[in-house]
mmCIF file of C-alpha atoms and ligand atoms in Angstrom:
data_model
loop_
_atom_site.group_PDB
_atom_site.id
_atom_site.type_symbol
_atom_site.label_atom_id
_atom_site.label_comp_id
_atom_site.label_asym_id
_atom_site.label_seq_id
_atom_site.Cartn_x
_atom_site.Cartn_y
_atom_site.Cartn_z
ATOM 1 C CA VAL A 1 0.343 -18.863 -3.528
ATOM 2 C CA GLN A 2 -0.409 -20.275 -0.104
ATOM 3 C CA PHE A 3 2.947 -20.045 1.685
ATOM 4 C CA ASN A 4 2.635 -20.676 5.301
ATOM 5 C CA SER A 5 -0.125 -21.174 7.775
ATOM 6 C CA VAL A 6 1.679 -22.042 10.976
ATOM 7 C CA ILE A 7 0.430 -19.170 12.957
ATOM 8 C CA GLY A 8 -2.893 -18.562 11.227
ATOM 9 C CA PRO A 9 -4.740 -18.732 7.993
ATOM 10 C CA TYR A 10 -2.895 -17.669 4.934
ATOM 11 C CA LYS A 11 -3.062 -13.936 4.521
ATOM 12 C CA GLY A 12 -2.098 -11.371 1.973
ATOM 13 C CA GLY A 13 -3.353 -9.284 -0.867
ATOM 14 C CA LEU A 14 -4.556 -9.913 -4.430
ATOM 15 C CA ARG A 15 -2.802 -7.958 -7.037
ATOM 16 C CA PHE A 16 -4.184 -7.089 -10.614
ATOM 17 C CA HIS A 17 -1.612 -5.644 -12.794
ATOM 18 C CA PRO A 18 -0.292 -6.685 -16.338
ATOM 19 C CA SER A 19 3.095 -7.318 -14.857
ATOM 20 C CA VAL A 20 1.927 -10.193 -12.478
ATOM 21 C CA ASN A 21 3.442 -13.620 -12.747
ATOM 22 C CA LEU A 22 4.163 -16.483 -10.483
ATOM 23 C CA SER A 23 7.617 -15.401 -9.451
ATOM 24 C CA ILE A 24 6.135 -11.873 -8.320
ATOM 25 C CA ILE A 25 3.430 -13.498 -6.330
ATOM 26 C CA LYS A 26 5.843 -15.883 -4.731
ATOM 27 C CA PHE A 27 8.142 -13.151 -3.637
ATOM 28 C CA LEU A 28 5.139 -11.194 -2.256
ATOM 29 C CA GLY A 29 3.803 -14.189 -0.308
ATOM 30 C CA PHE A 30 7.198 -14.927 1.010
ATOM 31 C CA GLU A 31 7.541 -11.340 2.338
ATOM 32 C CA GLN A 32 4.141 -11.660 3.791
ATOM 33 C CA ILE A 33 5.079 -14.684 6.240
ATOM 34 C CA PHE A 34 7.627 -12.430 7.976
ATOM 35 C CA LYS A 35 5.568 -9.202 7.826
ATOM 36 C CA ASN A 36 2.494 -10.956 9.158
ATOM 37 C CA ALA A 37 4.492 -12.645 12.104
ATOM 38 C CA LEU A 38 5.884 -9.203 12.935
ATOM 39 C CA THR A 39 2.356 -7.836 13.594
ATOM 40 C CA GLY A 40 2.171 -10.218 16.476
ATOM 41 C CA LEU A 41 -1.275 -11.360 15.382
ATOM 42 C CA PRO A 42 -2.262 -14.914 14.237
ATOM 43 C CA ILE A 43 -1.922 -14.628 10.492
ATOM 44 C CA GLY A 44 0.078 -16.824 7.958
ATOM 45 C CA GLY A 45 1.561 -15.819 4.620
ATOM 46 C CA GLY A 46 -0.021 -15.905 1.301
ATOM 47 C CA LYS A 47 -0.757 -13.760 -1.819
ATOM 48 C CA GLY A 48 -2.533 -14.010 -5.131
ATOM 49 C CA GLY A 49 -3.429 -12.064 -8.197
ATOM 50 C CA SER A 50 -3.831 -11.809 -11.982
ATOM 51 C CA ASP A 51 -2.198 -10.203 -14.926
ATOM 52 C CA PHE A 52 -5.491 -8.830 -15.803
ATOM 53 C CA ASP A 53 -5.104 -5.067 -16.614
ATOM 54 C CA PRO A 54 -8.029 -3.011 -14.862
ATOM 55 C CA LYS A 55 -6.723 0.330 -16.356
ATOM 56 C CA GLY A 56 -9.350 1.739 -18.700
ATOM 57 C CA LYS A 57 -12.037 -0.992 -17.769
ATOM 58 C CA SER A 58 -15.591 -0.012 -16.965
ATOM 59 C CA ASP A 59 -17.164 -0.902 -13.548
ATOM 60 C CA ASN A 60 -19.049 -3.610 -15.180
ATOM 61 C CA GLU A 61 -16.164 -5.029 -16.885
ATOM 62 C CA ILE A 62 -14.212 -5.008 -13.575
ATOM 63 C CA MET A 63 -17.179 -6.815 -11.813
ATOM 64 C CA ARG A 64 -17.462 -9.484 -14.342
ATOM 65 C CA PHE A 65 -13.631 -10.215 -14.016
ATOM 66 C CA CYS A 66 -13.895 -10.123 -10.150
ATOM 67 C CA GLN A 67 -16.907 -12.620 -10.318
ATOM 68 C CA SER A 68 -15.059 -15.017 -12.688
ATOM 69 C CA PHE A 69 -11.882 -14.857 -10.518
ATOM 70 C CA MET A 70 -13.882 -15.767 -7.304
ATOM 71 C CA THR A 71 -15.967 -18.539 -9.085
ATOM 72 C CA GLU A 72 -12.442 -20.278 -9.271
ATOM 73 C CA LEU A 73 -10.816 -18.829 -6.177
ATOM 74 C CA TYR A 74 -13.744 -19.604 -3.725
ATOM 75 C CA ARG A 75 -12.780 -23.267 -3.315
ATOM 76 C CA HIS A 76 -9.248 -22.345 -2.093
ATOM 77 C CA ILE A 77 -10.163 -19.679 0.603
ATOM 78 C CA GLY A 78 -12.220 -19.312 3.681
ATOM 79 C CA GLN A 79 -12.047 -17.410 6.884
ATOM 80 C CA ASP A 80 -10.063 -20.224 8.707
ATOM 81 C CA VAL A 81 -8.064 -21.088 5.457
ATOM 82 C CA ASP A 82 -6.982 -18.199 3.393
ATOM 83 C CA VAL A 83 -8.073 -14.573 3.640
ATOM 84 C CA PRO A 84 -7.200 -12.189 0.672
ATOM 85 C CA ALA A 85 -7.402 -8.439 0.759
ATOM 86 C CA GLY A 86 -6.155 -5.908 -1.711
ATOM 87 C CA ASP A 87 -2.935 -4.969 -3.235
ATOM 88 C CA ILE A 88 -2.082 -3.092 -6.519
ATOM 89 C CA GLY A 89 -5.249 -2.725 -8.601
ATOM 90 C CA VAL A 90 -7.419 -4.300 -5.953
ATOM 91 C CA GLY A 91 -9.235 -1.739 -3.785
ATOM 92 C CA GLY A 92 -12.539 -1.538 -2.058
ATOM 93 C CA ARG A 93 -14.547 -1.773 -5.286
ATOM 94 C CA GLU A 94 -12.782 -4.909 -6.394
ATOM 95 C CA ILE A 95 -13.151 -6.518 -2.757
ATOM 96 C CA GLY A 96 -16.855 -5.697 -2.832
ATOM 97 C CA TYR A 97 -17.340 -7.549 -6.255
ATOM 98 C CA LEU A 98 -15.270 -10.615 -4.977
ATOM 99 C CA PHE A 99 -17.203 -10.747 -1.563
ATOM 100 C CA GLY A 100 -20.644 -10.532 -3.309
ATOM 101 C CA GLN A 101 -19.545 -13.512 -5.690
ATOM 102 C CA TYR A 102 -18.223 -15.520 -2.781
ATOM 103 C CA LYS A 103 -21.447 -15.034 -0.743
ATOM 104 C CA ARG A 104 -23.616 -15.955 -3.669
ATOM 105 C CA ILE A 105 -21.646 -19.293 -4.232
ATOM 106 C CA ARG A 106 -21.524 -20.267 -0.635
ATOM 107 C CA ASN A 107 -24.988 -19.025 0.275
ATOM 108 C CA ALA A 108 -23.803 -17.827 3.489
ATOM 109 C CA TYR A 109 -22.470 -14.596 5.175
ATOM 110 C CA GLU A 110 -18.792 -15.549 6.090
ATOM 111 C CA GLY A 111 -17.568 -12.008 6.810
ATOM 112 C CA GLY A 112 -13.841 -12.985 7.656
ATOM 113 C CA VAL A 113 -13.147 -14.486 4.203
ATOM 114 C CA LEU A 114 -11.840 -11.218 2.686
ATOM 115 C CA THR A 115 -10.570 -8.020 4.361
ATOM 116 C CA GLY A 116 -10.738 -4.375 3.088
ATOM 117 C CA LYS A 117 -14.451 -4.689 2.937
ATOM 118 C CA ALA A 118 -16.776 -1.644 2.946
ATOM 119 C CA VAL A 119 -17.733 -0.691 6.325
ATOM 120 C CA GLY A 120 -21.507 -1.527 5.666
ATOM 121 C CA TYR A 121 -20.926 -5.112 5.361
ATOM 122 C CA GLY A 122 -18.210 -6.094 7.773
ATOM 123 C CA GLY A 123 -15.349 -3.853 6.811
ATOM 124 C CA SER A 124 -13.154 -2.063 9.503
ATOM 125 C CA LEU A 125 -12.867 1.504 10.032
ATOM 126 C CA ALA A 126 -9.160 2.803 9.226
ATOM 127 C CA ARG A 127 -8.403 -0.277 7.064
ATOM 128 C CA LYS A 128 -8.275 2.141 4.058
ATOM 129 C CA GLU A 129 -5.850 4.299 5.895
ATOM 130 C CA ALA A 130 -3.865 1.657 7.531
ATOM 131 C CA THR A 131 -0.808 0.918 5.422
ATOM 132 C CA GLY A 132 -0.054 4.565 4.829
ATOM 133 C CA TYR A 133 -0.656 5.783 8.455
ATOM 134 C CA GLY A 134 1.302 2.706 9.729
ATOM 135 C CA LEU A 135 4.410 3.748 7.445
ATOM 136 C CA THR A 136 4.338 7.178 8.930
ATOM 137 C CA PHE A 137 3.930 5.988 12.598
ATOM 138 C CA TYR A 138 6.919 3.665 11.899
ATOM 139 C CA MET A 139 8.964 6.535 10.337
ATOM 140 C CA ARG A 140 8.221 8.687 13.415
ATOM 141 C CA GLU A 141 9.305 6.038 15.652
ATOM 142 C CA MET A 142 12.549 5.194 13.667
ATOM 143 C CA LEU A 143 13.437 9.082 13.587
ATOM 144 C CA LYS A 144 12.660 9.353 17.350
ATOM 145 C CA ALA A 145 15.132 6.699 18.043
ATOM 146 C CA ASN A 146 17.769 8.751 16.185
ATOM 147 C CA ASN A 147 16.809 11.949 18.005
ATOM 148 C CA ILE A 148 15.199 13.412 14.835
ATOM 149 C CA THR A 149 11.730 14.886 14.785
ATOM 150 C CA LEU A 150 9.231 14.735 11.853
ATOM 151 C CA GLU A 151 7.860 18.188 12.168
ATOM 152 C CA GLY A 152 9.153 20.729 9.485
ATOM 153 C CA LYS A 153 10.859 17.901 7.261
ATOM 154 C CA THR A 154 10.100 17.614 3.552
ATOM 155 C CA ALA A 155 9.166 14.214 1.876
ATOM 156 C CA ILE A 156 8.605 12.920 -1.631
ATOM 157 C CA ILE A 157 6.122 9.887 -1.898
ATOM 158 C CA SER A 158 6.110 7.611 -5.078
ATOM 159 C CA GLY A 159 2.868 6.374 -6.238
ATOM 160 C CA SER A 160 -0.644 7.943 -5.692
ATOM 161 C CA GLY A 161 -2.547 4.678 -4.750
ATOM 162 C CA ASN A 162 -4.111 3.453 -1.582
ATOM 163 C CA VAL A 163 -0.634 3.490 0.240
ATOM 164 C CA ALA A 164 0.774 6.784 -1.034
ATOM 165 C CA ILE A 165 -2.374 8.810 -0.399
ATOM 166 C CA TYR A 166 -2.825 7.825 3.242
ATOM 167 C CA ALA A 167 0.996 7.965 3.926
ATOM 168 C CA CYS A 168 0.621 11.720 2.704
ATOM 169 C CA GLU A 169 -2.391 12.376 4.660
ATOM 170 C CA LYS A 170 -0.735 11.340 8.032
ATOM 171 C CA ALA A 171 2.459 12.811 7.067
ATOM 172 C CA GLN A 172 0.787 16.151 6.434
ATOM 173 C CA GLN A 173 -0.993 15.865 9.871
ATOM 174 C CA MET A 174 2.481 15.284 11.471
ATOM 175 C CA GLY A 175 3.675 18.652 10.041
ATOM 176 C CA ILE A 176 5.705 17.224 7.008
ATOM 177 C CA LYS A 177 5.524 19.033 3.834
ATOM 178 C CA VAL A 178 4.972 16.546 0.877
ATOM 179 C CA LEU A 179 6.726 18.126 -2.254
ATOM 180 C CA ALA A 180 5.882 15.365 -4.794
ATOM 181 C CA MET A 181 3.775 12.338 -5.767
ATOM 182 C CA SER A 182 3.724 10.120 -8.849
ATOM 183 C CA ASP A 183 2.090 7.425 -10.889
ATOM 184 C CA SER A 184 3.469 5.218 -13.448
ATOM 185 C CA SER A 185 3.464 7.907 -16.184
ATOM 186 C CA GLY A 186 5.364 10.771 -14.317
ATOM 187 C CA CYS A 187 5.243 12.916 -11.089
ATOM 188 C CA VAL A 188 3.861 16.272 -9.926
ATOM 189 C CA PHE A 189 6.067 18.501 -7.798
ATOM 190 C CA ASP A 190 4.392 21.236 -5.805
ATOM 191 C CA GLU A 191 6.754 23.529 -4.061
ATOM 192 C CA ASN A 192 3.788 24.727 -1.842
ATOM 193 C CA GLY A 193 3.158 21.237 -0.586
ATOM 194 C CA ILE A 194 0.819 18.678 -2.302
ATOM 195 C CA ASN A 195 -2.949 19.431 -2.278
ATOM 196 C CA LEU A 196 -4.151 15.955 -1.280
ATOM 197 C CA ASP A 197 -7.833 16.716 -1.884
ATOM 198 C CA VAL A 198 -6.898 17.139 -5.494
ATOM 199 C CA ILE A 199 -4.813 13.841 -5.569
ATOM 200 C CA LYS A 200 -7.774 12.110 -3.918
ATOM 201 C CA ASP A 201 -10.375 13.510 -6.459
ATOM 202 C CA ILE A 202 -8.184 12.564 -9.345
ATOM 203 C CA LYS A 203 -7.151 8.985 -7.997
ATOM 204 C CA GLU A 204 -10.155 7.903 -5.762
ATOM 205 C CA VAL A 205 -12.949 9.452 -7.534
ATOM 206 C CA ARG A 206 -12.175 9.807 -11.230
ATOM 207 C CA ARG A 207 -9.496 7.222 -11.487
ATOM 208 C CA GLY A 208 -7.445 9.563 -13.682
ATOM 209 C CA ARG A 209 -3.800 10.304 -14.138
ATOM 210 C CA ILE A 210 -1.658 12.414 -11.821
ATOM 211 C CA LYS A 211 -0.661 14.878 -14.627
ATOM 212 C CA GLU A 212 -4.430 16.180 -14.135
ATOM 213 C CA TYR A 213 -3.179 17.836 -10.989
ATOM 214 C CA LEU A 214 -1.863 20.720 -13.145
ATOM 215 C CA ASN A 215 -5.396 21.506 -14.252
ATOM 216 C CA ILE A 216 -6.296 22.610 -10.626
ATOM 217 C CA VAL A 217 -2.804 23.601 -9.316
ATOM 218 C CA GLN A 218 -1.285 25.557 -12.390
ATOM 219 C CA SER A 219 1.836 26.553 -10.431
ATOM 220 C CA ALA A 220 2.984 22.854 -9.977
ATOM 221 C CA LYS A 221 5.284 21.126 -12.349
ATOM 222 C CA TYR A 222 4.675 17.737 -14.061
ATOM 223 C CA MET A 223 7.838 15.586 -15.067
ATOM 224 C CA GLU A 224 7.246 12.515 -17.454
ATOM 225 C CA ASN A 225 9.023 9.276 -16.694
ATOM 226 C CA THR A 226 11.933 8.927 -19.015
ATOM 227 C CA GLY A 227 15.248 7.194 -18.602
ATOM 228 C CA ASN A 228 16.356 5.068 -15.794
ATOM 229 C CA ILE A 229 15.898 7.547 -12.740
ATOM 230 C CA PRO A 230 12.230 8.429 -12.141
ATOM 231 C CA PRO A 231 12.326 12.160 -12.114
ATOM 232 C CA ILE A 232 10.542 12.239 -8.653
ATOM 233 C CA TYR A 233 13.934 11.060 -7.259
ATOM 234 C CA SER A 234 15.811 14.033 -8.558
ATOM 235 C CA ILE A 235 13.735 16.127 -6.198
ATOM 236 C CA LYS A 236 15.598 17.180 -2.883
ATOM 237 C CA ALA A 237 13.745 16.229 0.277
ATOM 238 C CA ASP A 238 14.533 14.848 3.745
ATOM 239 C CA ILE A 239 12.277 11.737 3.577
ATOM 240 C CA ILE A 240 11.552 9.360 0.774
ATOM 241 C CA LEU A 241 8.456 7.114 0.950
ATOM 242 C CA PRO A 242 8.478 4.825 -1.999
ATOM 243 C CA CYS A 243 4.730 3.590 -2.250
ATOM 244 C CA ALA A 244 4.374 2.330 -5.744
ATOM 245 C CA THR A 245 5.800 -1.025 -6.525
ATOM 246 C CA GLN A 246 8.931 -3.092 -6.589
ATOM 247 C CA ASN A 247 12.391 -2.115 -7.866
ATOM 248 C CA ASP A 248 11.376 1.482 -7.882
ATOM 249 C CA ILE A 249 14.506 2.765 -6.433
ATOM 250 C CA THR A 250 17.634 1.396 -8.204
ATOM 251 C CA ILE A 251 21.328 2.032 -7.392
ATOM 252 C CA GLU A 252 21.197 5.025 -9.898
ATOM 253 C CA SER A 253 18.246 6.734 -7.922
ATOM 254 C CA ALA A 254 19.881 5.938 -4.703
ATOM 255 C CA LYS A 255 23.054 7.823 -5.476
ATOM 256 C CA VAL A 256 20.949 10.840 -6.504
ATOM 257 C CA LEU A 257 19.062 10.687 -3.158
ATOM 258 C CA VAL A 258 22.255 10.333 -1.165
ATOM 259 C CA GLU A 259 23.809 13.189 -2.988
ATOM 260 C CA ASN A 260 20.737 15.329 -2.232
ATOM 261 C CA GLY A 261 20.949 14.665 1.495
ATOM 262 C CA THR A 262 18.147 12.164 2.080
ATOM 263 C CA ILE A 263 17.780 11.454 5.831
ATOM 264 C CA ALA A 264 15.594 8.454 5.691
ATOM 265 C CA VAL A 265 13.699 6.010 3.295
ATOM 266 C CA GLY A 266 10.461 4.358 4.318
ATOM 267 C CA GLU A 267 9.414 1.360 2.160
ATOM 268 C CA GLY A 268 5.484 1.527 1.904
ATOM 269 C CA ALA A 269 5.646 -0.562 -1.064
ATOM 270 C CA ASN A 270 6.861 -4.305 -1.048
ATOM 271 C CA MET A 271 10.545 -4.339 -2.090
ATOM 272 C CA PRO A 272 10.693 -0.799 -3.753
ATOM 273 C CA CYS A 273 14.607 -0.555 -3.142
ATOM 274 C CA THR A 274 16.768 -3.029 -4.933
ATOM 275 C CA ASN A 275 19.432 -4.663 -2.980
ATOM 276 C CA GLU A 276 22.121 -2.648 -4.279
ATOM 277 C CA ALA A 277 20.109 0.614 -3.443
ATOM 278 C CA ILE A 278 19.693 -0.760 0.150
ATOM 279 C CA GLN A 279 23.338 -1.461 0.576
ATOM 280 C CA TYR A 280 24.225 2.140 -0.819
ATOM 281 C CA PHE A 281 21.837 3.596 1.747
ATOM 282 C CA GLN A 282 23.432 1.654 4.577
ATOM 283 C CA GLU A 283 26.846 2.696 3.465
ATOM 284 C CA HIS A 284 25.960 6.261 3.399
ATOM 285 C CA ASN A 285 24.103 6.359 6.683
ATOM 286 C CA VAL A 286 20.609 6.914 5.265
ATOM 287 C CA LEU A 287 18.101 5.412 7.745
ATOM 288 C CA LEU A 288 16.146 2.630 6.141
ATOM 289 C CA ALA A 289 12.725 1.349 7.148
ATOM 290 C CA PRO A 290 12.371 -2.120 5.574
ATOM 291 C CA GLY A 291 9.014 -2.830 3.952
ATOM 292 C CA LYS A 292 8.335 -6.062 5.823
ATOM 293 C CA ALA A 293 7.960 -3.929 8.942
ATOM 294 C CA ALA A 294 7.168 -0.503 7.841
ATOM 295 C CA ASN A 295 4.054 -1.493 5.525
ATOM 296 C CA ALA A 296 2.704 -4.149 7.966
ATOM 297 C CA GLY A 297 0.034 -1.720 9.232
ATOM 298 C CA GLY A 298 -2.219 -2.727 6.455
ATOM 299 C CA VAL A 299 -2.302 -6.420 7.126
ATOM 300 C CA ALA A 300 -2.288 -5.805 10.835
ATOM 301 C CA THR A 301 -5.559 -3.849 10.492
ATOM 302 C CA SER A 302 -6.866 -6.590 8.166
ATOM 303 C CA ALA A 303 -6.163 -9.103 11.116
ATOM 304 C CA LEU A 304 -8.102 -6.576 13.315
ATOM 305 C CA GLU A 305 -10.960 -6.614 10.575
ATOM 306 C CA MET A 306 -11.063 -10.447 11.125
ATOM 307 C CA SER A 307 -11.226 -10.097 14.851
ATOM 308 C CA GLN A 308 -14.096 -7.752 14.618
ATOM 309 C CA ASN A 309 -15.854 -10.113 12.077
ATOM 310 C CA SER A 310 -15.391 -13.087 14.638
ATOM 311 C CA ILE A 311 -16.957 -11.227 17.442
ATOM 312 C CA ARG A 312 -19.569 -9.470 15.369
ATOM 313 C CA ALA A 313 -18.441 -6.054 16.551
ATOM 314 C CA SER A 314 -17.452 -2.831 14.920
ATOM 315 C CA TRP A 315 -14.762 -0.677 16.659
ATOM 316 C CA THR A 316 -14.677 3.170 16.341
ATOM 317 C CA PHE A 317 -12.015 4.647 14.008
ATOM 318 C CA GLU A 318 -10.132 5.919 16.988
ATOM 319 C CA GLU A 319 -9.959 2.413 18.520
ATOM 320 C CA VAL A 320 -8.583 0.925 15.437
ATOM 321 C CA ASP A 321 -6.224 3.688 14.813
ATOM 322 C CA LYS A 322 -4.841 3.476 18.351
ATOM 323 C CA LYS A 323 -4.217 -0.354 17.974
ATOM 324 C CA LEU A 324 -2.630 0.280 14.787
ATOM 325 C CA GLU A 325 -0.250 2.917 16.151
ATOM 326 C CA ASN A 326 0.576 0.677 18.996
ATOM 327 C CA ILE A 327 1.380 -2.389 16.665
ATOM 328 C CA MET A 328 3.679 0.007 14.725
ATOM 329 C CA ILE A 329 5.379 0.965 17.882
ATOM 330 C CA ASN A 330 5.941 -2.607 18.928
ATOM 331 C CA ILE A 331 7.413 -3.556 15.545
ATOM 332 C CA THR A 332 9.861 -0.759 15.480
HETATM 333 P P1 LIG B 1 -2.580 1.008 -5.736
HETATM 334 O O1 LIG B 1 -3.137 0.123 -7.026
HETATM 335 O O2 LIG B 1 -3.729 1.486 -4.982
HETATM 336 O O3 LIG B 1 -1.531 2.017 -6.208
HETATM 337 C C1 LIG B 1 -0.297 1.671 -6.818
HETATM 338 C C2 LIG B 1 0.366 2.971 -7.362
HETATM 339 O O4 LIG B 1 1.615 2.537 -7.755
HETATM 340 C C3 LIG B 1 -0.330 3.885 -8.359
HETATM 341 O O5 LIG B 1 -0.036 5.116 -8.292
HETATM 342 C C4 LIG B 1 0.432 3.189 -9.653
HETATM 343 O O6 LIG B 1 0.421 3.934 -10.805
HETATM 344 C C5 LIG B 1 1.826 2.968 -9.116
HETATM 345 N N1 LIG B 1 2.430 1.747 -9.824
HETATM 346 C C6 LIG B 1 2.080 0.508 -9.797
HETATM 347 N N2 LIG B 1 2.725 -0.225 -10.702
HETATM 348 C C7 LIG B 1 3.696 0.620 -11.062
HETATM 349 C C8 LIG B 1 4.752 0.381 -11.916
HETATM 350 N N3 LIG B 1 5.108 -0.836 -12.530
HETATM 351 N N4 LIG B 1 5.725 1.580 -12.122
HETATM 352 C C9 LIG B 1 5.479 2.667 -11.545
HETATM 353 N N5 LIG B 1 4.398 2.974 -10.916
HETATM 354 C C10 LIG B 1 3.442 1.726 -10.547
HETATM 355 O O7 LIG B 1 -1.819 -0.053 -4.930
HETATM 356 P P2 LIG B 1 -1.412 0.078 -3.396
HETATM 357 O O8 LIG B 1 -1.338 1.567 -3.063
HETATM 358 O O9 LIG B 1 -2.303 -0.772 -2.598
HETATM 359 O O10 LIG B 1 0.094 -0.532 -3.272
HETATM 360 C C11 LIG B 1 1.361 0.080 -3.416
HETATM 361 C C12 LIG B 1 2.403 -0.803 -2.997
HETATM 362 O O11 LIG B 1 2.218 -0.943 -1.552
HETATM 363 C C13 LIG B 1 2.605 -2.220 -3.512
HETATM 364 O O12 LIG B 1 3.922 -2.401 -3.476
HETATM 365 C C14 LIG B 1 1.879 -3.044 -2.576
HETATM 366 O O13 LIG B 1 2.358 -4.375 -2.612
HETATM 367 C C15 LIG B 1 2.348 -2.377 -1.267
HETATM 368 N N6 LIG B 1 1.474 -2.705 -0.126
HETATM 369 C C16 LIG B 1 0.068 -2.541 -0.129
HETATM 370 C C17 LIG B 1 -0.651 -2.616 1.014
HETATM 371 C C18 LIG B 1 -2.185 -2.310 1.025
HETATM 372 O O14 LIG B 1 -2.825 -2.471 2.001
HETATM 373 N N7 LIG B 1 -2.859 -1.921 -0.034
HETATM 374 C C19 LIG B 1 -0.089 -3.182 2.362
HETATM 375 C C20 LIG B 1 1.215 -3.148 2.249
HETATM 376 C C21 LIG B 1 1.950 -3.029 1.011
HETATM 377 P P3 LIG B 1 -0.412 3.698 -12.012
HETATM 378 O O15 LIG B 1 -1.935 4.035 -11.641
HETATM 379 O O16 LIG B 1 0.010 4.556 -13.166
HETATM 380 O O17 LIG B 1 -0.457 2.289 -12.307
HETATM 381 O O1 LIG B 2 1.278 -6.260 1.051
HETATM 382 C C1 LIG B 2 0.495 -6.372 2.039
HETATM 383 O O2 LIG B 2 0.806 -6.535 3.143
HETATM 384 C C2 LIG B 2 -0.923 -6.205 1.544
HETATM 385 N N1 LIG B 2 -1.145 -6.032 0.335
HETATM 386 C C3 LIG B 2 -2.136 -6.232 2.531
HETATM 387 C C4 LIG B 2 -2.458 -7.547 2.763
HETATM 388 C C5 LIG B 2 -3.783 -7.738 3.536
HETATM 389 O O3 LIG B 2 -4.027 -8.892 3.875
HETATM 390 O O4 LIG B 2 -4.254 -6.781 4.105
#
């Protein structure tokens, strides 16, 4: 869906998930217009994807799907036309396969046609971390404006994908204790604070299920998803960072969170809180960082990747991270 290119090329992620349909891609593309404008960078709004289910597929199967997908997509995109990146089910591996096929078809190196590339062929340092880090910067600024500090607070983070993992990393660096993380099957609750190295090994290296956390940290608890309140939202914490998918926090979960004394909710995912849940939080003075603003760090850093591709330069991790932090401060 190419939604708006008034201030720059269409820009947004590609999602591979069995739930994908045109309606979902349209809502994501619509959000992307405003989010991208908020970054202050010259990027329009678009989104794409497929109902292809990458779960359980081999690397070769993923590669063949990405190549076929690009064999059609290439005619619609370009570094000044439409610049896709990752979203659910599309990470560095998929972007690599997509970029390779684009380059093969075009017979040219056009680095800025996709973002989220590996650093070795035009990717930006800190892009992988950017959405989660940006979310945490935004949360820090929002709390600071309300005279609340992050240090010593507890948090729960739904999801354990790209956004969730790097939100957890930055939150822990800022002195927050992350008590629980989840995937679509259930959540792990670790009273001692989540061991992120274990989560990264399960999710980034082995592409396994979060339940496997218990094989390493026997003292943690695993709670399977059943009923209409995901068990992660029954855990008491100061800060809630939904980083999985849309409509994750319904009014039923919102009521439990308010009862548990939640201070703030930061939307790492796109539209993770339903409208009823948002209204309930507002009525009960829970601070809410809306996704359009709070998760804009990912696409902002994608735009920084495009800039580096244009000037054929590669900025250091610290340079990109600092620019990201300033962008998030400006958005807040
Ligand atoms: P990933 O594919 O890396 O991770 C997604 C995570 O969410 C997984 O833990 C997954 O669990 C869980 N999840 C996905 N679908 C569902 C579902 N239907 N029910 C419950 N859990 C689910 O994706 P990202 O981390 O990249 O994206 C997460 C969210 O953040 C999305 O809303 C995305 O649009 C948004 N976002 C992403 C950005 C980015 O740069 N990547 C930028 C801004 C927003 P399981 O493995 O079991 O499916
Ligand atoms: O929802 C989003 O902002 C993303 N998936 C990131 C899009 C991008 O172009 O980096």
